[in-house]
XYZ file of C-alpha atoms in Angstrom:
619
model
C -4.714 1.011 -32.996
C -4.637 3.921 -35.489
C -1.992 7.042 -35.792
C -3.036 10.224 -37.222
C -1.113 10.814 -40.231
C -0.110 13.983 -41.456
C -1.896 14.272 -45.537
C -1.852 17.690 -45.759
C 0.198 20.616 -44.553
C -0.236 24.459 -45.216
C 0.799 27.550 -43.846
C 1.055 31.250 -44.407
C 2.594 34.351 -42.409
C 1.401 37.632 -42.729
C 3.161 40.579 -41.824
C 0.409 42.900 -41.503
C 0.662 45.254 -38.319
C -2.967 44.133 -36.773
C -2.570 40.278 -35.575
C -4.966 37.309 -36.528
C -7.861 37.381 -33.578
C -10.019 34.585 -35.431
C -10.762 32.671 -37.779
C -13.794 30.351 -39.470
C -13.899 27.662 -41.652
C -15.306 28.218 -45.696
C -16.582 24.654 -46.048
C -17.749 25.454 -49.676
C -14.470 26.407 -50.630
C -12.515 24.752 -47.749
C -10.980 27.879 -47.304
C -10.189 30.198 -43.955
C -11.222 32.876 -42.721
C -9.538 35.476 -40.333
C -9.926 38.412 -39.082
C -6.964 40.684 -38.413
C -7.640 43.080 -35.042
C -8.815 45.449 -33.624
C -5.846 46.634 -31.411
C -5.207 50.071 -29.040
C -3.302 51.676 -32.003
C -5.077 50.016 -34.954
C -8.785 49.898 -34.459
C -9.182 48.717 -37.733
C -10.592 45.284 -38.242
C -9.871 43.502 -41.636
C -11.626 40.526 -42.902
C -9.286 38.121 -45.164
C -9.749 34.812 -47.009
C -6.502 32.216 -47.110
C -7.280 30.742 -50.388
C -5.125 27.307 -51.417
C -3.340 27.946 -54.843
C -4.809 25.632 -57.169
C -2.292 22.073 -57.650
C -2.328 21.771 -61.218
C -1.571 25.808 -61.573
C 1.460 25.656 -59.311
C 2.697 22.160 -61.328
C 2.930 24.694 -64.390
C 4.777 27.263 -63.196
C 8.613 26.711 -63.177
C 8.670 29.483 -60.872
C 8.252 28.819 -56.837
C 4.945 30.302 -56.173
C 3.449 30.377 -52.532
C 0.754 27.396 -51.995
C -1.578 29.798 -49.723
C -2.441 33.098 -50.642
C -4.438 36.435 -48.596
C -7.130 37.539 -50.290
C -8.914 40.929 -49.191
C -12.470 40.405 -47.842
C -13.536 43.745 -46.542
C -12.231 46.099 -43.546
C -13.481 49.038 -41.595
C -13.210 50.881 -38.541
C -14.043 49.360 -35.144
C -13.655 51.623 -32.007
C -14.815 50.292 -29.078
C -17.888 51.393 -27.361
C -17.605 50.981 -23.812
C -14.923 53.292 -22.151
C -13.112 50.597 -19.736
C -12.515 48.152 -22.349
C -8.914 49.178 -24.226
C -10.189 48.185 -27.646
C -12.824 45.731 -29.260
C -12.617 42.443 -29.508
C -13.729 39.542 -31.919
C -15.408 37.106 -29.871
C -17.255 34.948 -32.512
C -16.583 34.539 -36.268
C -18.534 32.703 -38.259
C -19.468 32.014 -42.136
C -22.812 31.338 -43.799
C -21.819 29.672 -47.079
C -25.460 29.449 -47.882
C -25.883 33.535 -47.578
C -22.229 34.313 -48.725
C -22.350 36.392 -45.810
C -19.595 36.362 -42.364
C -21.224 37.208 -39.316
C -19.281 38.938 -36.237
C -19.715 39.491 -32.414
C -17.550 42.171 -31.138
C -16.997 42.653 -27.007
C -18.187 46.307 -27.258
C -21.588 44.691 -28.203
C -21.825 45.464 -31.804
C -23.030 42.487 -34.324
C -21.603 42.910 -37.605
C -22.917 41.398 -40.984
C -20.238 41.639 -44.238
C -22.008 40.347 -47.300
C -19.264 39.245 -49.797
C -21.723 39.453 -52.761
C -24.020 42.761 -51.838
C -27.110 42.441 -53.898
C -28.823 46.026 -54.919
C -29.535 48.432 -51.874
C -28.007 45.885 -49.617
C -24.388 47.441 -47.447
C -21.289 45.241 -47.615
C -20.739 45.919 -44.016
C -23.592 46.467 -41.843
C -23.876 46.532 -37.571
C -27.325 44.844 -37.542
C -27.660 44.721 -33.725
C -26.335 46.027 -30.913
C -25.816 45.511 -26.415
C -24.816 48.486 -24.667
C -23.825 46.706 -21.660
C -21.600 44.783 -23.607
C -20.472 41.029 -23.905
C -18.248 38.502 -22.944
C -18.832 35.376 -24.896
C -20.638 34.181 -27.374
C -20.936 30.985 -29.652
C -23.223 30.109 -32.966
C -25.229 26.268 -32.417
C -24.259 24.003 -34.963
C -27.227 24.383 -36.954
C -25.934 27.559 -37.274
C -29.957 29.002 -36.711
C -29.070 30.349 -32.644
C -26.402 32.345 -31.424
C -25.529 31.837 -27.446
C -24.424 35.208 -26.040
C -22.827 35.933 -22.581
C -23.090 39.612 -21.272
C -21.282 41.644 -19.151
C -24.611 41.923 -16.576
C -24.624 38.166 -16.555
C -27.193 37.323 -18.721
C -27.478 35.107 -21.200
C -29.190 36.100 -24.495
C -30.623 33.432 -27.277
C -30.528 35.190 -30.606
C -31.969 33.919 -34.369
C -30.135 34.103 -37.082
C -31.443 37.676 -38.023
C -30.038 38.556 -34.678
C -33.435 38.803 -33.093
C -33.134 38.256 -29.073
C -35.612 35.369 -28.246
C -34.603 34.628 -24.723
C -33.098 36.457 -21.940
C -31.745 34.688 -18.892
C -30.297 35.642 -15.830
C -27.452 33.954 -14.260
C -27.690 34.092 -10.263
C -25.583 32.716 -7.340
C -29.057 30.715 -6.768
C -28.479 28.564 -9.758
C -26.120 26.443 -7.920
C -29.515 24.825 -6.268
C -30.869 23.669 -9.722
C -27.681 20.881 -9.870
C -29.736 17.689 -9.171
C -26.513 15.603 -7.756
C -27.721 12.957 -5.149
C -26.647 13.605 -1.266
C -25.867 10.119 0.149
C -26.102 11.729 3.522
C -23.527 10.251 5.571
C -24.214 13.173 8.113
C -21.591 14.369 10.724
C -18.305 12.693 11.127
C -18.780 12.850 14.519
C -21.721 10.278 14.128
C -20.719 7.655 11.204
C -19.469 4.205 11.867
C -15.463 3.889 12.778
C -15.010 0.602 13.517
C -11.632 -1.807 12.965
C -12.357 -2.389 8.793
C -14.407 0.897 8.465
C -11.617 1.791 5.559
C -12.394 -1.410 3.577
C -16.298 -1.008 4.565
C -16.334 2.503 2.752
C -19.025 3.249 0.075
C -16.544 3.192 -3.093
C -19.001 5.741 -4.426
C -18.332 8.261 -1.815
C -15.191 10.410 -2.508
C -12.520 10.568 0.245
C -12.080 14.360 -0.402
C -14.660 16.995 -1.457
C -13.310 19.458 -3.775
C -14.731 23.131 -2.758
C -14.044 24.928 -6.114
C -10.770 26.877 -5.675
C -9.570 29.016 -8.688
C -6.459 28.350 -10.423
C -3.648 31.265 -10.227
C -3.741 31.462 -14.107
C -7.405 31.592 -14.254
C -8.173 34.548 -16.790
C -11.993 35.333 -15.098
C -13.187 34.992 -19.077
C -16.479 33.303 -20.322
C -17.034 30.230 -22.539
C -19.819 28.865 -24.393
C -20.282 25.724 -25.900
C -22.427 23.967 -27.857
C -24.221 19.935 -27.661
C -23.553 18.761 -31.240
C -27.215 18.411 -31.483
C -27.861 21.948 -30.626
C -30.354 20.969 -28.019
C -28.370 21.562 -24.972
C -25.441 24.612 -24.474
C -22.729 24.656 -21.691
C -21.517 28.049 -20.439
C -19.151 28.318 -17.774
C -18.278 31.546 -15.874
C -16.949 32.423 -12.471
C -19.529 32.535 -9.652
C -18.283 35.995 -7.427
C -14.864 35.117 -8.445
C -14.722 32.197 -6.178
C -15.081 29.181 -8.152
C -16.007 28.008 -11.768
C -19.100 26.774 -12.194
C -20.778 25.422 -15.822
C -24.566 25.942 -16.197
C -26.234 24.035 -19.036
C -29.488 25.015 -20.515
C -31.830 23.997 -23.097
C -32.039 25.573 -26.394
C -35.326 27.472 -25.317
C -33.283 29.307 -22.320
C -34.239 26.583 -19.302
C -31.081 25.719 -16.930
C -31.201 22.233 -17.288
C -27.990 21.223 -14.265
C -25.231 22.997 -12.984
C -21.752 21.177 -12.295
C -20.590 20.213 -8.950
C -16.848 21.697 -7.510
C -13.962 21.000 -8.533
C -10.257 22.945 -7.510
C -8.064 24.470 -10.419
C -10.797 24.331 -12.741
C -9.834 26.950 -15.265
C -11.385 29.014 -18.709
C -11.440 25.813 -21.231
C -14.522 24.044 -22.315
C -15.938 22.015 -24.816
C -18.845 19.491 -24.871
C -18.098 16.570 -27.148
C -20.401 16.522 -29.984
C -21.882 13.067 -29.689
C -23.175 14.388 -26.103
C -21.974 12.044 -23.583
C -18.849 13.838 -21.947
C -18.606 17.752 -21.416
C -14.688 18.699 -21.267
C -12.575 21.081 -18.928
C -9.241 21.865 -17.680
C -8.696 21.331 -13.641
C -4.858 22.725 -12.841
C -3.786 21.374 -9.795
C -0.412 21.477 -7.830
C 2.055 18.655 -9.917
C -0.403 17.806 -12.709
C -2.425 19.452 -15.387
C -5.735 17.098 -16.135
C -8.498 17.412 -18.806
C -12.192 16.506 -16.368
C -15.006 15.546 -17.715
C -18.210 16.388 -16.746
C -21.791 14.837 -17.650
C -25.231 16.807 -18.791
C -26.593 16.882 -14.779
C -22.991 18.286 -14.269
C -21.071 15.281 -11.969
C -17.607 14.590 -12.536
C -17.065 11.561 -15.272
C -13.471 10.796 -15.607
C -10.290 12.879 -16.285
C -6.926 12.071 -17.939
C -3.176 14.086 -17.315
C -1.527 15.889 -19.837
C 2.105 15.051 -18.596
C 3.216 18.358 -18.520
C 6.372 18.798 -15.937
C 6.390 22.110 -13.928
C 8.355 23.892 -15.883
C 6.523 22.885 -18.850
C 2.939 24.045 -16.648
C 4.465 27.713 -15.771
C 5.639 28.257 -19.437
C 3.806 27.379 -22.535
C 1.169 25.692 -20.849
C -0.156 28.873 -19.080
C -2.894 28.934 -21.204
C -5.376 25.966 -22.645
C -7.868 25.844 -24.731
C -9.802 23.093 -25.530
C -11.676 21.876 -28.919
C -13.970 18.869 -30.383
C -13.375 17.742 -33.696
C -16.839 17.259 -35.786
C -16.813 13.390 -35.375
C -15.921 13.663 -31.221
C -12.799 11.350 -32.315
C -10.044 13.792 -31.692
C -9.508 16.521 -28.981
C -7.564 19.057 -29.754
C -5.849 20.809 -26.676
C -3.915 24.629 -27.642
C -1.534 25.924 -25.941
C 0.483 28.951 -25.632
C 2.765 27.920 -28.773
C 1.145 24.199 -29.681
C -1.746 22.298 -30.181
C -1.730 18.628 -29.345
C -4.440 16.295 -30.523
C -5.796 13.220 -28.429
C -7.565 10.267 -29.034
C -9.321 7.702 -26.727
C -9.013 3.892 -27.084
C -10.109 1.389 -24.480
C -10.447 3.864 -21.993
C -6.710 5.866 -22.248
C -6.012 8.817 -23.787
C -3.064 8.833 -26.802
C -1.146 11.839 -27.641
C -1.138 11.735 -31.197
C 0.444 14.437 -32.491
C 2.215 17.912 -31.085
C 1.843 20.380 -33.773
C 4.364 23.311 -32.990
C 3.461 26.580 -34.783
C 6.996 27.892 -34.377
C 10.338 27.399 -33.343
C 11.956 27.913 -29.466
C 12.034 31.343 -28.252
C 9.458 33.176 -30.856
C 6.881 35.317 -29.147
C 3.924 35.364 -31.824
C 1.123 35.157 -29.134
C -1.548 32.542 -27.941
C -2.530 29.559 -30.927
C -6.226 28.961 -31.506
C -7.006 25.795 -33.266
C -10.539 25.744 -35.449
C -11.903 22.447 -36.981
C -13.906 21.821 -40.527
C -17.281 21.556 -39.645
C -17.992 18.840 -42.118
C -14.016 17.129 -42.562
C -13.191 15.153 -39.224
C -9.787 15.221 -39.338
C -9.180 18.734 -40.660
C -8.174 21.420 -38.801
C -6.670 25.496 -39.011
C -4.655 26.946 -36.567
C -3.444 30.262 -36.298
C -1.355 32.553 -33.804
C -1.232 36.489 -34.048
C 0.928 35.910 -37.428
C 0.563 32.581 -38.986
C -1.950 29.943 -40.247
C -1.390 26.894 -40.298
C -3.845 24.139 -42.353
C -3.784 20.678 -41.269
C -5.257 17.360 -42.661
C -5.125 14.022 -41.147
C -6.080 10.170 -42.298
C -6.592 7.391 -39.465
C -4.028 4.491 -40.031
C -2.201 1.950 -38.851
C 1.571 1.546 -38.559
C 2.422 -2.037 -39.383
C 5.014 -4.224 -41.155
C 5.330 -6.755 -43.967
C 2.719 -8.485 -44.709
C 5.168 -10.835 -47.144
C 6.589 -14.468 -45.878
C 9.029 -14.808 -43.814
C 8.857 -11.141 -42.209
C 4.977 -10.615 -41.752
C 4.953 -10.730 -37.628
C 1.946 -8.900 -37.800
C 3.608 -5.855 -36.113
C 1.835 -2.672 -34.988
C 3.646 0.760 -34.078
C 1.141 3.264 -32.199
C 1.949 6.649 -31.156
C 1.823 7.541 -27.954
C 3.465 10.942 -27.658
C 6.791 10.766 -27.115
C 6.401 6.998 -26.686
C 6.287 3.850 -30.139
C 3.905 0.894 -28.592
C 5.142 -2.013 -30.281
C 3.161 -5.197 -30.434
C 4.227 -8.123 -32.886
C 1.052 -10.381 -32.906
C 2.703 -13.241 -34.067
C 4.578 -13.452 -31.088
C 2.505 -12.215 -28.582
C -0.972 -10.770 -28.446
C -1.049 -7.990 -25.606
C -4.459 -6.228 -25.455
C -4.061 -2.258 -25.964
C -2.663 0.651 -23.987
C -0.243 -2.206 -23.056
C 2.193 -3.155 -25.382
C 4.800 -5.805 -26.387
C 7.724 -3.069 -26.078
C 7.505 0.861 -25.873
C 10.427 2.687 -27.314
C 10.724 6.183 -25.142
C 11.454 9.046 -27.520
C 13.408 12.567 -26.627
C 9.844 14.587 -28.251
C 6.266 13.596 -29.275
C 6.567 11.281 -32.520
C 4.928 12.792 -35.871
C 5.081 9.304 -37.509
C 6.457 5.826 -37.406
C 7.583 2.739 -39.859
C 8.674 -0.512 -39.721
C 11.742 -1.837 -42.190
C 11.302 -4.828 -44.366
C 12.487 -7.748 -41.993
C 11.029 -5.739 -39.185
C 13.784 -5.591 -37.027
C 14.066 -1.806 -37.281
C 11.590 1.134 -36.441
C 11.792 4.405 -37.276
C 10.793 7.194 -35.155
C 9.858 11.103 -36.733
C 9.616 13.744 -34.400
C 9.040 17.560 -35.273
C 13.352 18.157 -35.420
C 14.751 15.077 -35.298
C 14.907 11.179 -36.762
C 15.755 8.084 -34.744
C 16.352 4.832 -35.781
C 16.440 2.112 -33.388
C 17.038 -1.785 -33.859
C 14.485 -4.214 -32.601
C 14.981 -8.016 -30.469
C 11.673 -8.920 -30.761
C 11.931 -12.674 -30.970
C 14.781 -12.679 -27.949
C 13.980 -12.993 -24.454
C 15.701 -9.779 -22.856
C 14.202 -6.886 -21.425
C 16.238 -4.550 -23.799
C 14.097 -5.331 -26.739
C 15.062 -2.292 -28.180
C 17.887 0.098 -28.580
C 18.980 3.264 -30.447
C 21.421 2.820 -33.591
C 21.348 5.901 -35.363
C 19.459 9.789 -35.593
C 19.884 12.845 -37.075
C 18.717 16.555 -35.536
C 17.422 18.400 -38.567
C 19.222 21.282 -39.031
C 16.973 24.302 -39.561
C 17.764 28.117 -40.151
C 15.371 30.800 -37.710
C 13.542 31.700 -41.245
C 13.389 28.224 -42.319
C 9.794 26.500 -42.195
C 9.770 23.000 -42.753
C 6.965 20.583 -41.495
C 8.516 16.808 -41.652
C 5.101 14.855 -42.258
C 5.732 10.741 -42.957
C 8.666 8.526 -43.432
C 8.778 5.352 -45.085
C 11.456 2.721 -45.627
C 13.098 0.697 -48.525
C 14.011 -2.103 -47.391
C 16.034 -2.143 -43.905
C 18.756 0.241 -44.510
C 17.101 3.657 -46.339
C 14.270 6.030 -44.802
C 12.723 8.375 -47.165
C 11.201 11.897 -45.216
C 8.673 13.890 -46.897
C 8.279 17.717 -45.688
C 6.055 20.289 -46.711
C 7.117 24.254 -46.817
C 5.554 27.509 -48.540
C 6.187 26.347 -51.655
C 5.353 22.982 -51.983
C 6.570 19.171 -50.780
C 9.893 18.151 -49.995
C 11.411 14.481 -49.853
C 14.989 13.633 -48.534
C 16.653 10.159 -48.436
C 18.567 9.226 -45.238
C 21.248 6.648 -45.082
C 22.674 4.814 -42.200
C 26.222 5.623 -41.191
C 27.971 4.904 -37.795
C 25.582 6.480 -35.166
C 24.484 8.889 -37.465
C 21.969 9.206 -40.456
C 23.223 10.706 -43.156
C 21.223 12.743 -45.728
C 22.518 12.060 -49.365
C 19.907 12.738 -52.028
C 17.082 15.495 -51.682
C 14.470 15.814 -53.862
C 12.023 19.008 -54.175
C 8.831 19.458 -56.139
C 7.240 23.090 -56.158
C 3.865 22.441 -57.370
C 3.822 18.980 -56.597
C 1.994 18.344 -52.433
C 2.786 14.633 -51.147
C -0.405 13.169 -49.447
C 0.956 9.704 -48.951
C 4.698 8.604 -48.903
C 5.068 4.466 -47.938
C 6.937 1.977 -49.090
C 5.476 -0.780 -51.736
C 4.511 -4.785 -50.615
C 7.978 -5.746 -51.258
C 9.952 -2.647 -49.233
C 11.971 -2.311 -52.977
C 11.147 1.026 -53.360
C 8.984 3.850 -52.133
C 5.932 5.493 -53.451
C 3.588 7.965 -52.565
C 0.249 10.451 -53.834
C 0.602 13.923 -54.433
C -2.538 16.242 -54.420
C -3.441 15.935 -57.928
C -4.163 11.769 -57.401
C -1.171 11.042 -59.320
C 0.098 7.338 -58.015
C 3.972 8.009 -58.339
C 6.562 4.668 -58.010
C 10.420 5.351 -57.125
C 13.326 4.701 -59.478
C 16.869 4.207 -58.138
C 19.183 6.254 -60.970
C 22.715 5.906 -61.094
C 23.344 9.541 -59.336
C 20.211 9.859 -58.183
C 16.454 8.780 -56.706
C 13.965 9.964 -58.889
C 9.890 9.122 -58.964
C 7.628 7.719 -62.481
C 4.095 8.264 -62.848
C 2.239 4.817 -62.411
C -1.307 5.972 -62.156
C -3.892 8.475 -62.252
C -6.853 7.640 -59.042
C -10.163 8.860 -59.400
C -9.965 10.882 -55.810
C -7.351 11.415 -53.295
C -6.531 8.379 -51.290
C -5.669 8.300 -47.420
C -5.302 4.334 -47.541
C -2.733 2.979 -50.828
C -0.937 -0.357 -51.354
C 1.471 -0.884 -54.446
C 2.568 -4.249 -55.192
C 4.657 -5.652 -57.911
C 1.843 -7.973 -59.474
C 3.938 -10.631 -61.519
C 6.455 -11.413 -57.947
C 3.753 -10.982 -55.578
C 1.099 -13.342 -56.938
C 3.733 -15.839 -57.426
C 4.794 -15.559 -53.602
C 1.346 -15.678 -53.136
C 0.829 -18.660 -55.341
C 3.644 -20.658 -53.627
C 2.372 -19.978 -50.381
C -0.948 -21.492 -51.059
C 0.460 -24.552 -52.347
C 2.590 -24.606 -49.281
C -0.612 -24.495 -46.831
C -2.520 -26.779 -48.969
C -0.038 -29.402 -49.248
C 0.648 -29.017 -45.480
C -3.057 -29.656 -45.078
C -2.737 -32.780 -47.413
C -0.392 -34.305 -45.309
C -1.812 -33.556 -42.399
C -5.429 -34.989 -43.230
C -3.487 -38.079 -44.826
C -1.792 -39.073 -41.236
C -4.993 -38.403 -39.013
C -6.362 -41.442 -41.875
């Protein structure tokens, strides 16, 4: 099973007076957009770019430079319209790398067009369209030729690109007839079979309990839109007379196509899986938040818990938001201060990484998490004052794949739970495992020492190291040796990415912060792991940091493709230039050529003599 590893991490904080509302991907330039308001005293909206600093310029300057910098798009005056709403509202932002142009949808109704590069007699910013009534949602297809729009008379308006309306929909209370789900008709209780074994003689396909549709108390009454990755099919959910959620799915020509069945706590978060198959949701119920899923003809398909406890429910996970990546591989759920990403394998849902956007106790607002439309594993997120830019590779966490200590073991993150497995000893099919090592937070990343009888656990604040009995028959398999909390100032931003070992005693921690990429050296000592050599590169981002074949020293790949190979100095750990690779890398092994092909050599001659003998006795 794979881990998503951290490759890339970015972030910037603004302390301009209107917050971030939204923000779109440049994938030209791989570069953000956001737009900073409207608000009741600032009705000002202002259009910004988050450009990354070029690597090789920021290697050249001796001087700490910032790796993300604001550059000014275009801003202007936004009032709202409509005299019950406070101020406007971005609902939709979206880029056209083709036109050079950003397009807007604003909740008073207005459509806005900024052209970045204005050609003669053309308007930088122009309103190009306009609702009076107003509008509550709206979302562009991926094709990026329709634009779904949800409006405050319940309508539901199918645009072109040139913002021409080409159909017009109503959405009635009579739509709920259009679902095509199948009545077994079982009739009146009063009339069905109750016989001795009528429990064991029940239709498995019959649920015990109907769910009627009951809002959740933290249901917001807002409307989402969502596309099919095709663009052929669009999901828009709403509340029918305030009552229950409902999601009505139409065609791309305006036809309602199914609407979804009932189903208690089902609140404001939706998002149909590009590939098509599985329509996503949020259902809040009494002890237990869980993401449904729904299918095109809208019947319930499945659901998995988010293992929030109550606390947890009434507090930062208030509010959820839910997101596809490009690839349907990764779901990305935000919360009030997180985002947490998900994967599926054989049919259960891993937590795979908790990205926090800032530390206990800050009040910066509600995070909204945007993916690349062309890079899988790529994602922004942003609050009302930072931006965060994210990059993940799909690996696995194993061991050494050198005689005597290659057990074949695999580490796989499971939020705040390592899933060990050594296949050597014992092949257990996944989600079970061989071991699971129970962590105090969600893990960030996870390596296995040289011999393989430790693992080492990274989590957002803290590092555990815990010593492995693989090979004994006990149930304590495992046990903690050593950690360290990372000790962090309120102003301090540092994002601990990967760890890797050398050998069994040493685990190297690379960070990234404004500036650049951090690496620190931790040493067993007693119970605790002591920090005694740090090493910090301004220009220099790490996108890989593992340890070589042998476990005799670390390596790693910084942003400019430079393959760099560690040195153990008398007073300190420093790094060599050992290659230059033709692209960036998410997948690198470093061996020592001359020692590993001679292991490799004697362990041939090993097998085949083994062989030898063995064919000679069967003569």
């Amino acid at each position: 099973m794979h881990n998503l590893k951290c490759i890339h991490h970015s972030f910037c904080q603004t302390d301009s007076s209107p917050p971030i509302t939204a923000s779109a991907w440049d994938s030209s330039t791989n570069s953000v957009i956001c737009a900073f308001g409207p608000t009741e005293v600032h009705t000002v909206i202002i259009l910004k770019r988050l450009r990354s600093q070029n690597s090789r310029e920021r290697e050249d300057d001796k001087s700490p430079s910032p790796r993300e910098e604001w550059q000014h798009i275009a801003s202007w005056d936004a009032p709202c319209p409509l005299p019950d709403i406070p101020c406007d509202q971005v609902l939709a932002l979206r880029y056209f790398p083709d036109e050079q142009t950003i397009g807007l949808v604003l909740a008073g109704g207005d459509f806005v067009l900024v052209r970045e590069v204005p050609t003669l007699g053309q308007e930088r910013i122009e309103i190009v369209g306009s609702i009076d009534a107003g509008i509550t949602a709206a979302t562009w297809s991926p094709d990026e030729e329709l634009l779904a729009i949800s409006t405050r008379l319940d309508t539901v308006l199918f645009m072109t690109r040139d913002y021409e309306n080409i159909v017009d929909v109503a959405m009635t209370a009579e739509d709920v007839k259009a679902s095509r789900h199948v009545d077994v008709g079982w009739g009146k209780v009063e009339t069905q079979f109750k016989g001795k074994r009528a429990k064991g003689l029940r239709d498995p396909t019959v649920p015990e309990r109907m769910d009627s549709g009951t809002l959740s108390p933290y249901d917001r009454g807002n409307v989402v839109i969502s596309w099919r990755g095709d663009g052929a099919f669009v999901a828009v959910m709403t509340t029918l007379d305030m009552e229950r959620r409902i999601i009505r799915v139409f065609s791309r020509d305006g036809a309602l196509d199914s609407v979804s069945e009932p189903v208690n706590g089902l609140e404001g978060a939706l998002s149909w899986k590009p590939t098509g198959n599985l329509i996503s949701g949020i259902a809040r119920l009494e002890d237990r938040i869980d993401v449904v899923f729904f299918e095109r003809n809208g019947l319930r398909h499945g659901q998995f818990p988010l293992r929030l406890d109550p606390a947890e429910m009434n507090t930062w996970g208030r509010t959820i938001e839910l997101s596809w990546n490009a690839d349907s591989t990764v779901l990305a759920i935000s919360f009030i201060d997180r985002v947490q990403l998900w994967t599926m394998g054989n049919y259960h849902y891993y937590l795979k990484q908790e990205i926090r956007m800032y530390s206990e106790g800050s009040t910066l607002g509600p995070v909204t998490s945007t993916w690349h439309p062309e890079k899988g594993l790529c994602l922004a997120i942003h609050s009302n004052a930072l931006v965060r830019k994210l990059e993940y590779a799909s690996l696995t966490a194993g061991g050494s794949v050198i005689p005597p200590h290659d057990f074949g073991t695999l580490a796989v993150i499971d939020g705040c739970q390592i899933k060990l497995t050594p296949l050597r000893l014992a092949n257990v099919p996944p989600p079970l495992a061989y071991d699971e090592i129970q962590l105090q937070a969600a893990a960030v990343d996870v390596a296995l020492s040289h011999s393989g009888t430790y693992v080492a656990a990274l989590c957002v604040d803290r590092l555990e190291l815990f010593k492995l009995r693989l090979k004994e028959r006990s149930k304590a398999r495992h046990e903690l040796v050593a950690h360290v909390d990372f000790q962090r100032g309120p102003d301090e931003d540092i994002y601990s990415q990967q760890i890797a070992f050398l050998g069994d005693s040493d685990i190297f921690v690379s960070s990234s912060t404004s500036y650049g990429s951090a690496i620190s050296r931790y040493g067993m000592e007693g119970t605790q792991l002591h920090r005694y050599d740090w090493l910090f590169s301004y220009g220099l981002g790490i996108l890989r940091l593992f340890s070589r074949a042998d476990y005799q020293t670390v390596c790693l790949e910084t942003e400019l493709n430079i393959l760099m190979e560690g040195v153990d100095r008398v007073e300190s750990y420093d790094f060599k230039k050992i290659g230059v690779l033709p692209g960036s890398c998410s997948w690198v092994e470093v061996a020592s050529t001359q020692e590993e092909l001679l292991k490799l050599h004697q362990m041939i001659l090993r097998e085949t003599n083994a062989a030898g003998a063995s064919s000679e006795g069967q003569n």
